[in-house]
Each structure stands twice: as structure tokens, then as C-alpha cells.
Coordinates of C-alpha atoms in Angstrom, one line a residue:
M9 CA 67.9 5.6 -47.8
R10 CA 64.3 5.0 -46.9
D11 CA 63.3 1.2 -46.3
F12 CA 60.4 0.7 -49.1
D13 CA 60.1 -2.8 -47.7
N14 CA 59.1 -1.3 -44.1
P15 CA 57.5 2.2 -44.7
D16 CA 56.7 2.4 -40.8
S17 CA 60.5 2.2 -40.3
S18 CA 61.4 5.5 -41.1
N19 CA 58.5 6.9 -38.5
P20 CA 58.5 5.0 -35.6
S21 CA 56.3 7.7 -34.1
R22 CA 53.5 6.5 -36.5
R23 CA 53.6 3.1 -35.3
V24 CA 53.5 4.0 -31.4
W25 CA 50.4 5.9 -32.7
L26 CA 48.7 3.4 -34.2
I27 CA 49.5 0.5 -31.5
S28 CA 48.2 2.9 -29.2
A29 CA 45.1 3.8 -31.3
I30 CA 44.4 -0.1 -31.7
V31 CA 44.6 -0.5 -27.8
S32 CA 42.5 2.4 -26.7
A33 CA 39.7 0.7 -29.3
V34 CA 39.7 -2.3 -28.1
I35 CA 39.5 -0.8 -24.1
V36 CA 36.5 1.1 -25.5
L37 CA 34.8 -1.8 -27.4
G38 CA 35.3 -4.0 -24.3
Y39 CA 33.9 -1.5 -21.8
A40 CA 30.9 -0.5 -23.9
S41 CA 30.3 -4.7 -24.5
A42 CA 30.8 -5.0 -20.1
W43 CA 28.3 -1.8 -20.2
F44 CA 25.7 -3.3 -22.1
L45 CA 25.7 -6.8 -20.3
L46 CA 25.3 -4.7 -17.0
A47 CA 22.6 -2.8 -18.1
V48 CA 20.6 -6.1 -19.6
G49 CA 21.2 -7.4 -16.5
A50 CA 20.0 -4.7 -14.1
R51 CA 16.7 -4.1 -16.5
E52 CA 16.3 -8.0 -15.9
Q53 CA 16.5 -8.0 -12.3
V54 CA 13.9 -5.4 -12.3
D55 CA 11.8 -7.3 -14.6
L56 CA 12.0 -10.0 -12.1
W57 CA 11.7 -8.2 -9.0
M58 CA 8.4 -7.1 -10.3
E59 CA 6.9 -10.8 -11.7
E60 CA 8.0 -11.8 -8.1
R61 CA 5.5 -9.1 -6.6
R62 CA 3.0 -10.1 -8.8
G63 CA 3.0 -13.5 -8.2
E64 CA 2.5 -12.3 -4.1
G65 CA -0.2 -10.8 -5.1
F66 CA 0.6 -7.2 -5.8
T67 CA 0.4 -5.2 -8.9
V68 CA 3.0 -3.6 -10.7
R69 CA 3.0 -1.7 -13.4
Y70 CA 4.5 1.2 -15.9
D71 CA 4.3 2.6 -19.1
S72 CA 7.6 2.7 -20.6
L73 CA 11.0 1.0 -18.9
E74 CA 14.7 1.9 -20.6
A75 CA 18.4 1.4 -19.4
T76 CA 20.4 4.6 -20.3
G77 CA 23.4 6.1 -18.8
F78 CA 26.3 5.5 -20.9
P79 CA 29.2 5.6 -20.1
F80 CA 29.4 6.1 -16.6
K81 CA 26.4 5.2 -14.9
I82 CA 23.8 2.3 -15.5
R83 CA 20.0 3.8 -14.9
I84 CA 16.7 2.3 -15.4
D85 CA 14.6 5.1 -16.7
I86 CA 10.8 4.2 -15.8
A87 CA 7.6 6.2 -16.8
G88 CA 4.8 6.0 -15.3
P89 CA 5.2 3.4 -12.3
G90 CA 2.8 2.0 -10.4
F91 CA 2.4 -0.4 -7.4
G92 CA -0.4 -1.3 -5.1
A93 CA -2.2 -4.3 -2.9
P94 CA -5.6 -4.7 -4.7
L95 CA -6.3 -8.1 -2.6
L96 CA -6.7 -6.5 0.6
E97 CA -10.3 -5.5 2.2
T98 CA -9.2 -2.3 1.7
P99 CA -7.0 -2.1 -1.1
W100 CA -4.4 0.4 -1.2
G101 CA -1.8 1.9 -4.2
W102 CA 0.4 4.1 -5.7
E103 CA 1.3 5.5 -8.9
G104 CA 4.0 7.9 -10.1
E105 CA 5.2 10.2 -13.2
R106 CA 8.8 9.0 -13.4
L107 CA 10.9 7.0 -11.5
S108 CA 14.9 6.7 -12.1
L109 CA 16.9 3.9 -10.7
E110 CA 20.8 4.7 -10.9
M111 CA 24.3 2.8 -10.3
T112 CA 27.4 2.9 -11.5
P113 CA 29.3 0.0 -12.9
W114 CA 32.0 -0.4 -10.8
N115 CA 29.6 -0.2 -7.8
S116 CA 26.3 -2.4 -7.7
D117 CA 26.0 -2.2 -3.8
T118 CA 24.8 1.3 -4.2
V119 CA 21.5 2.1 -5.8
R120 CA 20.0 5.8 -6.3
A121 CA 16.3 6.4 -7.0
H122 CA 14.7 9.4 -8.1
L123 CA 11.1 10.3 -8.1
T124 CA 9.4 13.3 -9.5
G125 CA 6.4 14.2 -10.9
A126 CA 2.6 14.0 -10.6
Q127 CA 1.4 11.1 -7.8
M128 CA -1.8 9.3 -7.0
L129 CA -2.4 7.7 -3.9
A130 CA -5.0 5.5 -2.8
V131 CA -4.9 4.7 0.8
P132 CA -7.3 2.9 3.7
V133 CA -9.1 6.2 5.5
G134 CA -12.2 5.4 7.9
G135 CA -11.9 1.6 6.6
R136 CA -12.4 2.9 2.8
T137 CA -10.2 3.7 0.3
Q138 CA -9.6 7.2 -0.2
T139 CA -7.5 8.7 -3.3
Y140 CA -5.3 11.9 -3.2
T141 CA -3.4 13.3 -6.3
G142 CA -0.7 15.9 -6.9
T143 CA 2.7 16.6 -7.3
L144 CA 6.0 16.0 -6.0
Q145 CA 9.2 18.1 -6.2
S146 CA 11.9 15.5 -5.5
L147 CA 12.2 12.5 -3.6
K148 CA 15.8 11.1 -3.6
A149 CA 16.8 7.6 -1.8
T150 CA 20.2 6.1 -1.5
V151 CA 20.3 2.5 -1.0
N152 CA 23.6 0.2 0.2
L153 CA 23.1 -3.3 0.0
R154 CA 24.9 -6.4 1.7
N155 CA 24.9 -9.3 0.1
G156 CA 22.0 -7.9 -2.0
Q157 CA 20.3 -7.1 0.9
P158 CA 19.4 -3.4 1.9
N159 CA 22.1 -2.4 4.6
R160 CA 21.4 1.7 4.7
V161 CA 18.7 3.8 3.1
E162 CA 19.1 7.7 3.1
L163 CA 16.0 9.8 1.9
A164 CA 15.4 12.7 1.2
L165 CA 12.0 14.8 0.0
Q166 CA 11.2 18.1 -1.2
S167 CA 7.2 19.3 -1.1
L168 CA 4.6 17.1 -1.6
E169 CA 1.3 17.8 -1.7
L170 CA -1.9 15.6 -2.8
A171 CA -5.3 16.7 -2.3
A172 CA -8.3 14.3 -1.7
E173 CA -11.0 13.8 -4.5
K174 CA -13.3 14.4 -1.3
S175 CA -12.5 17.9 -0.3
S176 CA -13.6 17.4 3.4
L177 CA -10.9 14.7 3.7
G178 CA -8.3 17.4 3.7
T179 CA -4.6 17.7 1.7
I180 CA -1.6 15.7 2.6
R181 CA 1.6 18.1 2.8
I182 CA 5.1 17.2 3.5
G183 CA 7.2 20.2 3.1
K184 CA 10.9 18.4 3.7
T185 CA 12.0 14.6 4.8
D186 CA 15.1 13.8 5.9
L187 CA 15.3 9.6 7.0
E188 CA 18.4 7.6 7.4
V189 CA 18.0 4.0 8.1
E190 CA 20.7 1.4 8.8
E191 CA 20.6 -2.3 10.0
F192 CA 23.2 -3.9 12.1
H193 CA 24.3 -7.7 10.8
L194 CA 24.8 -9.2 14.2
S195 CA 26.0 -12.8 14.6
E196 CA 23.8 -13.7 18.0
P197 CA 20.6 -10.8 17.5
N198 CA 18.9 -10.6 21.0
H199 CA 16.6 -8.4 22.7
Q200 CA 19.2 -6.8 24.5
T201 CA 21.2 -5.6 21.8
P202 CA 20.3 -2.9 18.8
S203 CA 19.5 -4.3 15.6
G204 CA 19.7 -0.9 13.9
T205 CA 19.1 2.9 14.0
L206 CA 16.6 5.4 12.6
S207 CA 17.0 9.1 12.2
G208 CA 14.9 11.8 10.6
A209 CA 13.8 15.5 10.5
F210 CA 10.4 16.2 9.1
E211 CA 9.0 20.2 8.3
N212 CA 5.9 21.5 7.7
I213 CA 3.9 18.0 7.8
Q214 CA 0.0 17.8 7.4
L215 CA -1.8 14.4 7.4
P216 CA -5.4 14.6 7.3
W217 CA -6.4 11.3 9.1
L218 CA -4.0 12.1 12.2
A219 CA -6.6 15.3 13.2
G220 CA -7.7 13.1 16.2
S221 CA -4.4 12.5 17.0
P222 CA -2.6 14.2 20.0
L223 CA -0.6 15.9 17.6
G224 CA -3.0 17.0 15.9
R225 CA -2.9 17.4 11.5

């Protein structure tokens, strides 16, 4: 005879399913809350870094900044990023189209950056600031942190071409670049002990301001 005072007693599988559903909902809600807090913290860290650089006399700008990537990534998407030093005798600066900073919720010590699109670079050439504009196919960087400081950086660039406002100043072209930098954390560093490594490979590079160097343009 069915127990009408306890309807679930006649269907134990239903009770197990209900408990599993409740536990799953709690886990999902907890993870979503944790992701949100981490995403907000990541954005605040980016804003703090920008404010610190502005306090040092640099300019830092962007058109929009959003935290995305749920559920498996925390990504800061920045539209129209820019960075420069306007207070120098010969100012320099850079502006890009799109920049993303990415990490996983379970590993905040590895940050990946991806830069693409239109680029503007203002650099000192011959004692004056000259402007170059063009496009970048892709620049990807992986930064490994130790105690909050960069410990290892891997960089891969594909197809950069920037033309000067004055045609006589030429064009900056980089076909491909792979670069790795690693810092050794030494307890007692000295001039006889290696403090890091640097390795790189470059293809199809043209830098107009190096025309007078032994390597040519």
C-alpha cells in the first residue's frame, strides 16, 4: 500500500535526483559567484595599474573595458587601448584597436594577452616624434608571474606593417617574431651569475631608422 503521508518513499530514485539537482544548483551558483568576484577583482587590478601609471606621468586610455569569458576564463576586453609618455622632451606613444587580457579562475599566475587590428606608434626619430600607422595581424604574449611579478614572458608576433606620415621616413615591417625572456630569482645575485635568459627569432624585419647601422634597414 502506498504511503500517502510520504509520497517520495515509494520512489527513492526521485529523491536522489532531487538531492543531486539541489547540490548541482548550489555548486553552479557558488562557481558563478566566485567567477564574478574574480572578474571584478581583475578589472579593478587593471584600473589600479592604469591609475598608478598616470600618477607616474604616463597617459593611459581606452574606449571601453569589459570583463567577459564566463565560465572557464576571465578575460578583460579593451577597445582602443593607448599608452604614452607625453612629458618627455621627445614624447612617444602607442594606440591599438583591440587588446584582451586572459587568465583562468584556477590559475591567476599565467596571463595571456592578444593584440590585433589597427595600430598607431609615435616614436622619436632624428630628435623629433614621428607617427607611424598601419595594422597588426596578431601579437600574443604569455606572462608567467611569481609573487605578482613577471617571471617568464613568451611573445609571438605575426605581420606588422606601419607606414610613416612622411613617405621619406619609410615603413616599419616585421614579418614574424618569437621572443622568450626568463628571469632567474637568485638569493645572492652578482656580476658573475646569470640573472636571466633571452632568446628570439625574427623574420623579414625592416626598421627605417636603422638604415645607417651595419645591418642596414
